[in-house]
GROMACS .gro file of C-alpha atoms in nm:
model
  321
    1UNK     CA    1  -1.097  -0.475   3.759
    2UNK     CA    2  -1.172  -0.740   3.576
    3UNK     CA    3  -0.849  -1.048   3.629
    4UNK     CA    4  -0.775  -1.248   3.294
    5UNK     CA    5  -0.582  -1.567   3.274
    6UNK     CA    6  -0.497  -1.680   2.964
    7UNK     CA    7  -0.421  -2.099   2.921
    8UNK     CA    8  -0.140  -2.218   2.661
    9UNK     CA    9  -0.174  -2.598   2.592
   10UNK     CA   10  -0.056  -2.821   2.288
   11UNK     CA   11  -0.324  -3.011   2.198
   12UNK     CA   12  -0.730  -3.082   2.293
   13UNK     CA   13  -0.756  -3.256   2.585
   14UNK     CA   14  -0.464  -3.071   2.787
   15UNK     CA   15  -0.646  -2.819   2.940
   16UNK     CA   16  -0.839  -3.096   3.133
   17UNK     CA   17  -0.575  -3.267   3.244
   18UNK     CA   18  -0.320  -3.026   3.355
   19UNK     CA   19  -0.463  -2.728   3.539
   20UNK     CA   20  -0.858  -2.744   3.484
   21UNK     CA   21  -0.989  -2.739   3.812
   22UNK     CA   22  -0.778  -2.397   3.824
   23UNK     CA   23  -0.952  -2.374   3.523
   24UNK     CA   24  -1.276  -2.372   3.670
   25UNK     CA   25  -1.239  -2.268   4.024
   26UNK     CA   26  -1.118  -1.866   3.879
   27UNK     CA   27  -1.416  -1.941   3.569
   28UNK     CA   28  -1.640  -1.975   3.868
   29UNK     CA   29  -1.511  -1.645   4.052
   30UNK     CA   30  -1.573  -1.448   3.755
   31UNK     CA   31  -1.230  -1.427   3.635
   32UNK     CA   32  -1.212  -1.453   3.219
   33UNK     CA   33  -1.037  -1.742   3.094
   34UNK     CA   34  -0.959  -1.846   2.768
   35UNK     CA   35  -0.780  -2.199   2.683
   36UNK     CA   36  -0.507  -2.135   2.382
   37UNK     CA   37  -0.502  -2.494   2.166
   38UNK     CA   38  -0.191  -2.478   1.958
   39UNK     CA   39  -0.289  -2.755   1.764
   40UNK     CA   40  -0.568  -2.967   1.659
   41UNK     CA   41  -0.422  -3.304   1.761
   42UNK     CA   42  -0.465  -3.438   1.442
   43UNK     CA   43  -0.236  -3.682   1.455
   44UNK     CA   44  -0.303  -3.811   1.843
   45UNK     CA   45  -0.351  -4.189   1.888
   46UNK     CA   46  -0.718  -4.314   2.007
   47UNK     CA   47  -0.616  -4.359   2.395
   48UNK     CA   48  -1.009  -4.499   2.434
   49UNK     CA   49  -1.091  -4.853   2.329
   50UNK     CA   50  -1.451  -4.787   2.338
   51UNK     CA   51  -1.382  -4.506   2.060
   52UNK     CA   52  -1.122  -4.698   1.861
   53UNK     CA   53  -1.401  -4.767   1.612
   54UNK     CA   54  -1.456  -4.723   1.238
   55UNK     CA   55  -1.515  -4.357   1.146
   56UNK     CA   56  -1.300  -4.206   1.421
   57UNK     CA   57  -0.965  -4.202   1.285
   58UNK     CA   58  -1.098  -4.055   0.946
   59UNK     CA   59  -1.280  -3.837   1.095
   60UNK     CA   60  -1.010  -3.738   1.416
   61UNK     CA   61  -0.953  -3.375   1.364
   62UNK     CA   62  -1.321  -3.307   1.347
   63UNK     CA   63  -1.411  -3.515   1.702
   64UNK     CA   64  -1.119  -3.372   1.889
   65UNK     CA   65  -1.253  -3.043   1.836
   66UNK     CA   66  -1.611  -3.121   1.887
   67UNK     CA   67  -1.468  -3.282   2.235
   68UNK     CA   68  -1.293  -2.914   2.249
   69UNK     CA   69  -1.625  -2.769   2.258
   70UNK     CA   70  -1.770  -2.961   2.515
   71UNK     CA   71  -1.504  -2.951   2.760
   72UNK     CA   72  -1.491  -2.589   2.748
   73UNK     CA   73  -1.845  -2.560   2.847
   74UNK     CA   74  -1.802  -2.771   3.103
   75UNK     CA   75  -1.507  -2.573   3.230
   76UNK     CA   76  -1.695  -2.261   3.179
   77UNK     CA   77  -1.374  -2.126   2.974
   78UNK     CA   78  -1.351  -1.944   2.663
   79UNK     CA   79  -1.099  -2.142   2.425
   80UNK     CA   80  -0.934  -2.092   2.085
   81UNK     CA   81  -0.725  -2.300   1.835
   82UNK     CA   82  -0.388  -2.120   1.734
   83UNK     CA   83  -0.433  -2.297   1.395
   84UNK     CA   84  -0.109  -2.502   1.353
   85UNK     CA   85  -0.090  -2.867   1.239
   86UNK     CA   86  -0.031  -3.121   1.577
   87UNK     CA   87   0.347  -3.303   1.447
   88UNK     CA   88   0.302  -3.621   1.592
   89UNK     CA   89   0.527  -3.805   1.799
   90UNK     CA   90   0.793  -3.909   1.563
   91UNK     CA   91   1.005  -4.217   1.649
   92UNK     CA   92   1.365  -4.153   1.786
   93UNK     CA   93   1.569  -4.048   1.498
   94UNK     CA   94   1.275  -3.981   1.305
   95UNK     CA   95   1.229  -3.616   1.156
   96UNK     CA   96   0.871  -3.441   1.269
   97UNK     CA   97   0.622  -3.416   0.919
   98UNK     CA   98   0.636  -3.108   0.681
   99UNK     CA   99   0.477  -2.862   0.772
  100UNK     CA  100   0.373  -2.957   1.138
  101UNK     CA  101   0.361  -2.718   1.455
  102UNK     CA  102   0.695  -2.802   1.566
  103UNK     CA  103   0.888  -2.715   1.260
  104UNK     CA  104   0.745  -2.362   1.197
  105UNK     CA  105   1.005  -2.047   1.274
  106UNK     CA  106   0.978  -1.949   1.617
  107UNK     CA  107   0.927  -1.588   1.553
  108UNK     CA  108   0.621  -1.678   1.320
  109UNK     CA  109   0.487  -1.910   1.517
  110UNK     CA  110   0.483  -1.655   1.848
  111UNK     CA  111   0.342  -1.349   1.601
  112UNK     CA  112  -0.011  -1.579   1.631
  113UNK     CA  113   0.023  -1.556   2.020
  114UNK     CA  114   0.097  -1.213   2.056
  115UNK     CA  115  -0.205  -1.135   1.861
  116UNK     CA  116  -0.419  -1.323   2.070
  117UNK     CA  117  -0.226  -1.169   2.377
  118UNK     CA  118  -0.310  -0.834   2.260
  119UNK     CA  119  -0.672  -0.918   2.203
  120UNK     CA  120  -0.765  -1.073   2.560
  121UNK     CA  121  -0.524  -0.899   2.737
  122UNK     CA  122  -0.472  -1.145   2.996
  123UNK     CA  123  -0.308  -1.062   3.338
  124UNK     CA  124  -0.168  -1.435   3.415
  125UNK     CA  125  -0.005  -1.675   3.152
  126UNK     CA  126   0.024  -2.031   3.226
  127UNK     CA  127   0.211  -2.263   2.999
  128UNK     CA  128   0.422  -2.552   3.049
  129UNK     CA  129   0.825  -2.563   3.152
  130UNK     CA  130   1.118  -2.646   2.913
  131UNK     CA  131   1.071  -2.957   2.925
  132UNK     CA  132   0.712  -2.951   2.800
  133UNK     CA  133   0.606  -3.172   3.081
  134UNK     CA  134   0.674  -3.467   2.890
  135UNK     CA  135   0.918  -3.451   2.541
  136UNK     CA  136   0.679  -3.433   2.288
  137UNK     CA  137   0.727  -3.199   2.048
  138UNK     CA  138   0.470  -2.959   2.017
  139UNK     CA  139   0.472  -2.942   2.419
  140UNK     CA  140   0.803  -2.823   2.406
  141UNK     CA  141   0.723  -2.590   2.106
  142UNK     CA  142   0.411  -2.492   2.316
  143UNK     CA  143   0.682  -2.365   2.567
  144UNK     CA  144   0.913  -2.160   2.341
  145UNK     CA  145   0.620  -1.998   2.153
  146UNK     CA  146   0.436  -1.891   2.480
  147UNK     CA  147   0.734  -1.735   2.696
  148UNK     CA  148   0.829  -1.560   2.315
  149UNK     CA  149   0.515  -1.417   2.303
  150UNK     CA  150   0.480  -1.356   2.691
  151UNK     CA  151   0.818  -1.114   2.633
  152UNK     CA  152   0.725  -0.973   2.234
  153UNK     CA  153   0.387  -0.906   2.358
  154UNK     CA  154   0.465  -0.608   2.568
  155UNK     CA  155   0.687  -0.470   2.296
  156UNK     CA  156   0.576  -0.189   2.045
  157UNK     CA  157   0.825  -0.228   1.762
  158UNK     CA  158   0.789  -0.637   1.824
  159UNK     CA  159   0.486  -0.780   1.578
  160UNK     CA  160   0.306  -0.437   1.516
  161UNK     CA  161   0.067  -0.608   1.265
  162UNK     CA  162  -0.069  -0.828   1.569
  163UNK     CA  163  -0.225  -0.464   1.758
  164UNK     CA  164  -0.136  -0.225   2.049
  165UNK     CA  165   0.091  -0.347   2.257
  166UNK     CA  166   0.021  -0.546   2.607
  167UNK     CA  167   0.225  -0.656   2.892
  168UNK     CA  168   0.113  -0.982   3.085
  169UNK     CA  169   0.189  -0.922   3.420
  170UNK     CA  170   0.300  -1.341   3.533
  171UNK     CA  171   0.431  -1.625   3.367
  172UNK     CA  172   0.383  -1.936   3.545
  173UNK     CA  173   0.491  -2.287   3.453
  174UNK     CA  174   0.264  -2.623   3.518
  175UNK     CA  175   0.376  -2.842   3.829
  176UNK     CA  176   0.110  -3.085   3.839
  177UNK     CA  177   0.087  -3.468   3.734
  178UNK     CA  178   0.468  -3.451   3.905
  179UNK     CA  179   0.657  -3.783   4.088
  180UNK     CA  180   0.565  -3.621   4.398
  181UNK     CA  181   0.215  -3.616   4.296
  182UNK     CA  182   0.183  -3.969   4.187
  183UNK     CA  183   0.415  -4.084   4.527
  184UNK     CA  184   0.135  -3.901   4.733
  185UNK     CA  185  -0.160  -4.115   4.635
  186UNK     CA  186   0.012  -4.405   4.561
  187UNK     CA  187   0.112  -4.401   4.949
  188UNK     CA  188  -0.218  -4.304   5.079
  189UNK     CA  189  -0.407  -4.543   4.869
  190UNK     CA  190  -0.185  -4.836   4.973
  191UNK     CA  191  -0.186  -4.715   5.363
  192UNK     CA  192  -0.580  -4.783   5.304
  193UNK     CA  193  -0.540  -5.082   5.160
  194UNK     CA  194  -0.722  -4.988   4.849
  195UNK     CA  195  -0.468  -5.079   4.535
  196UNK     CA  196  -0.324  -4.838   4.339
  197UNK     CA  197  -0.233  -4.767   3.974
  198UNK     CA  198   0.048  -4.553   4.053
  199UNK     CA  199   0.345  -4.808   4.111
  200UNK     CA  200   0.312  -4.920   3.700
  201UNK     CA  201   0.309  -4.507   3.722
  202UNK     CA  202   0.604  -4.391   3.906
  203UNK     CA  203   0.777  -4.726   3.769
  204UNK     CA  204   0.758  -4.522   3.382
  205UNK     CA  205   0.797  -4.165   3.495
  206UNK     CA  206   1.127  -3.972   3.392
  207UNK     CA  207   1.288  -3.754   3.692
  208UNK     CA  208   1.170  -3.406   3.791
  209UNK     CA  209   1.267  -3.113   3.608
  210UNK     CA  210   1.566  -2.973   3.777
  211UNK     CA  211   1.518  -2.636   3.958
  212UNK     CA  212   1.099  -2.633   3.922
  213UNK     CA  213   0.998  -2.543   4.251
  214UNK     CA  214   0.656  -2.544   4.298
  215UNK     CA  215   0.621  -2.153   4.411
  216UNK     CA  216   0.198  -2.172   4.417
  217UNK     CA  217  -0.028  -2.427   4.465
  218UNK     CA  218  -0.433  -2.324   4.383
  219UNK     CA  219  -0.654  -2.447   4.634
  220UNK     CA  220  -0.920  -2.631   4.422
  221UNK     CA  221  -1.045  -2.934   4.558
  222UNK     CA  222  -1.378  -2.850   4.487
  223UNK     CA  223  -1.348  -2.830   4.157
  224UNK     CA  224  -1.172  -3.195   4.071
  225UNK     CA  225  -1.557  -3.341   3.935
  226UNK     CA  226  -1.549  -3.023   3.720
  227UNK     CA  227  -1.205  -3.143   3.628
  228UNK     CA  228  -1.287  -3.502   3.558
  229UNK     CA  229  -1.614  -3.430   3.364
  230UNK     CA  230  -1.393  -3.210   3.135
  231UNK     CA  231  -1.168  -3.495   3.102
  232UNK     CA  232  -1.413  -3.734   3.002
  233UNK     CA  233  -1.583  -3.502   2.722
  234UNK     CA  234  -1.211  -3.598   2.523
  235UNK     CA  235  -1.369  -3.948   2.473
  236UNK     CA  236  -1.084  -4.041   2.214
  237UNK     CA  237  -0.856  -3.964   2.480
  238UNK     CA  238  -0.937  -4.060   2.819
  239UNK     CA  239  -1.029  -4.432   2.921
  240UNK     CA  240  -1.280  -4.377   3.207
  241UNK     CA  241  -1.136  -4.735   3.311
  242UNK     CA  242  -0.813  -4.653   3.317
  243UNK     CA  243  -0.490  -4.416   3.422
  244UNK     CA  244  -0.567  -4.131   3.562
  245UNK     CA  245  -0.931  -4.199   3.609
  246UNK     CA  246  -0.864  -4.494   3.812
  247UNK     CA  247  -0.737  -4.320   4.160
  248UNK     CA  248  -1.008  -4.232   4.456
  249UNK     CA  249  -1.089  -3.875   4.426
  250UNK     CA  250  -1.190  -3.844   4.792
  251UNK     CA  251  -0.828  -3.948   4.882
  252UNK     CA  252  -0.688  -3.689   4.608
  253UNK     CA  253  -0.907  -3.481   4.829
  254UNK     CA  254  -0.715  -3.505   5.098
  255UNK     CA  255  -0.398  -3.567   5.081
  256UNK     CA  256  -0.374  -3.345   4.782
  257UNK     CA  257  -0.624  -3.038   4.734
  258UNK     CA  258  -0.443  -2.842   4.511
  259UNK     CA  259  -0.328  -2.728   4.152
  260UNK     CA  260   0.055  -2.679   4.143
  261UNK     CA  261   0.272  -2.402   3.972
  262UNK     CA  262   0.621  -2.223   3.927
  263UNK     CA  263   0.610  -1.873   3.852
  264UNK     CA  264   0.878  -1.822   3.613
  265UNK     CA  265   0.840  -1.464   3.567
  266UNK     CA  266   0.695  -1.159   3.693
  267UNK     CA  267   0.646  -0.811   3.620
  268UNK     CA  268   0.522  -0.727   3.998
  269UNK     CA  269   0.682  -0.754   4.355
  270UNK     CA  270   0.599  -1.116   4.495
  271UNK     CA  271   0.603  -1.284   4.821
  272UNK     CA  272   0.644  -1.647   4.789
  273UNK     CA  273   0.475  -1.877   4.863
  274UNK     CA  274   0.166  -1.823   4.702
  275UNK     CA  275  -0.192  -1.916   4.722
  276UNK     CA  276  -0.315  -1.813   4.412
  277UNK     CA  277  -0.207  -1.705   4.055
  278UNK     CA  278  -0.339  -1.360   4.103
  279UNK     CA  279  -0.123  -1.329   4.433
  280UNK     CA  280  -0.037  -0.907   4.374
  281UNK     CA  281  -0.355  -0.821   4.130
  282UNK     CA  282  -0.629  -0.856   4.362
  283UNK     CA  283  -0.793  -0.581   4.513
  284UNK     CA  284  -1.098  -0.752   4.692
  285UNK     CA  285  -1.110  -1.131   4.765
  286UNK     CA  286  -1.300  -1.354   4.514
  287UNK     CA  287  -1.606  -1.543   4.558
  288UNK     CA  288  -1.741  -1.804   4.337
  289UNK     CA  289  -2.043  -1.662   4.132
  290UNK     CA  290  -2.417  -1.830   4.116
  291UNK     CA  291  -2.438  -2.150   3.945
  292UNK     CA  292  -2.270  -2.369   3.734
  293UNK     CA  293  -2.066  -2.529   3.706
  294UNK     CA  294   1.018  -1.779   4.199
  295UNK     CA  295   1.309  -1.736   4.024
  296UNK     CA  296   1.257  -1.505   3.773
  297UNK     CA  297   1.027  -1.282   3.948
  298UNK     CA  298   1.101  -0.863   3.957
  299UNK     CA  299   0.966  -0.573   4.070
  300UNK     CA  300   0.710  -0.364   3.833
  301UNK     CA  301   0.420  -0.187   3.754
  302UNK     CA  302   0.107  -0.350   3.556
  303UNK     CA  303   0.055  -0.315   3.175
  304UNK     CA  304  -0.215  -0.035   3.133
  305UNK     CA  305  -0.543   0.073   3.246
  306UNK     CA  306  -0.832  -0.154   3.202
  307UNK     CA  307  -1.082   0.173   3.129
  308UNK     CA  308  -1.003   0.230   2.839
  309UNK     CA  309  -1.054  -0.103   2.644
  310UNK     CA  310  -1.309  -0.129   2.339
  311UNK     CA  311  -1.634  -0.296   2.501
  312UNK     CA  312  -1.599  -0.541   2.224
  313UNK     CA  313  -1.255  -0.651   2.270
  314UNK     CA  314  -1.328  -0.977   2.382
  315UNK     CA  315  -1.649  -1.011   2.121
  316UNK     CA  316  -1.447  -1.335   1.970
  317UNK     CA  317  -1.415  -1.545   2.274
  318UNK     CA  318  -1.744  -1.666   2.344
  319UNK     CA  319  -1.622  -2.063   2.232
  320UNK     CA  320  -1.422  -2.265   2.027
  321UNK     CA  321  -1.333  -2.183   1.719
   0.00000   0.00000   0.00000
């Protein structure tokens, strides 16, 4: 059987910096994987200095999903835009713009999903918690779309324009980029003496999500340059000086090797902790192929036979659209 693990992010640039070296490290094992973009990020700031230049801003749409493109090669993912407009990150007390991602109905805006679900058929759906991960909108309308769709998907008489119905078999939330995280190699980097970017860091950073446990954390270490070249194709975003980039990736390394998660749901028996997203699916361990680059959980059986599906099911996924 062949395992499928379908992405959900906001915007470009946040598949490579929450989860892409999971990203890459099932890519590499032959696993499909296609990165969901709900937006464009049309209305994102220019986070580089080196890009903050004339012709970029005018032109913002069209780079950020040229960057797309390139970081999903590099990833070795199959990707897709949802098609709805990025809203911005509206002052406090400030309503988000007509028309935007965050204002569309719910129910409409997880009909696009469930299509998409239905199409790839993935086994494993990652998104991000409640909270978004940090309270912009279209993170937290990233969330609410994805578990809709995760639950309508499976449905007949839920969306039957969007195809035959499929059941995703686990619904995990994102744990990386936590306090704990940050803590981690902020201590190890000081213990070495080097100095560390992580005390202006953990000095900004809200408190954890109450009740994410991290229930499985993706070995990946090997795959953190595949991460960071991915993060550095999103040249409007990423300051190669700067933030993240900054921190000693050997040290990462070794104090902290993996990619973190909560499974929020399941649709199969579980033992926790867990190793890997496909903990329950796997029939024969995974190798990585030549070249290149919980709360919530129940008991169940798997959503349908994989003979059976159209050879050309997938046809669409070959890149970004």
């Amino acid at each position: 059987m062949t395992l499928r693990l379908m992405s959900v992010h906001a915007h470009p640039d946040d598949e490579s910096s929450k989860g892409a070296a999971t990203l890459a490290k099932y890519a590499a094992e032959g696993v499909e994987v296609l990165v969901v973009t709900c937006t464009g990020g049309e209305r994102g700031d220019v986070l580089n200095p080196a890009m903050d230049r004339p012709g970029v801003r005018e032109n913002l749409a069209e780079i950020r999903r040229a960057e797309m493109a390139e970081a999903r090669r590099i990833l070795g993912v199959q990707q897709r835009f949802l098609g709805f407009v990025d809203s911005g990150l509206p002052a406090p007390g400030e309503p988000p713009p007509d028309g935007c991602f965050a204002l569309w109905p719910l129910e409409e805006a997880a009909g696009r999903l469930v299509a998409l679900i239905r199409e790839f058929r993935p086994h494993v759906v990652v998104t991000y918690d409640e909270t978004g991960g940090y309270p912009h909108p279209d993170h937290i309308r990233t969330h609410e779309v994805t578990v809709a769709a995760f639950d309508a998907a499976g449905q007949a008489d839920r969306h039957p324009e969007a195809g035959p119905p499929w059941r995703p078999l686990k619904l995990y939330y994102q744990g990386g980029l936590s306090r704990a995280w940050f803590q981690t190699l902020h201590d190890a980097m000081t213990a070495r003496g080097l100095d560390s970017a992580m005390g202006a860091v953990l000095d900004e950073l809200p408190a954890e999500p109450a009740g994410l446990e991290i229930t499985t954390r993706v070995p990946c270490a090997e795959y953190f340059a595949t991460r960071d070249r991915a993060l550095l194709a999103h040249a409007t975003q990423i300051d190669p000086h700067a933030g993240f980039m900054l921190h000693d990736r050997d040290i990462e390394r070794q104090v902290w090797p993996t990619e973190d998660y909560h499974l929020a749901r399941s649709h199969l028996p579980v033992t926790l902790p867990e190793d890997d997203l496909f903990a329950g699916l796997r029939t024969e361990p995974q190798t990585p192929q030549a070249s290149g680059a919980g709360s919530g959980a129940g008991a169940g059986a798997g959503a349908g036979a994989e003979s059976g599906r159209a050879g050309s099911t997938r046809a669409g996924f070959t890149g970004a659209s």
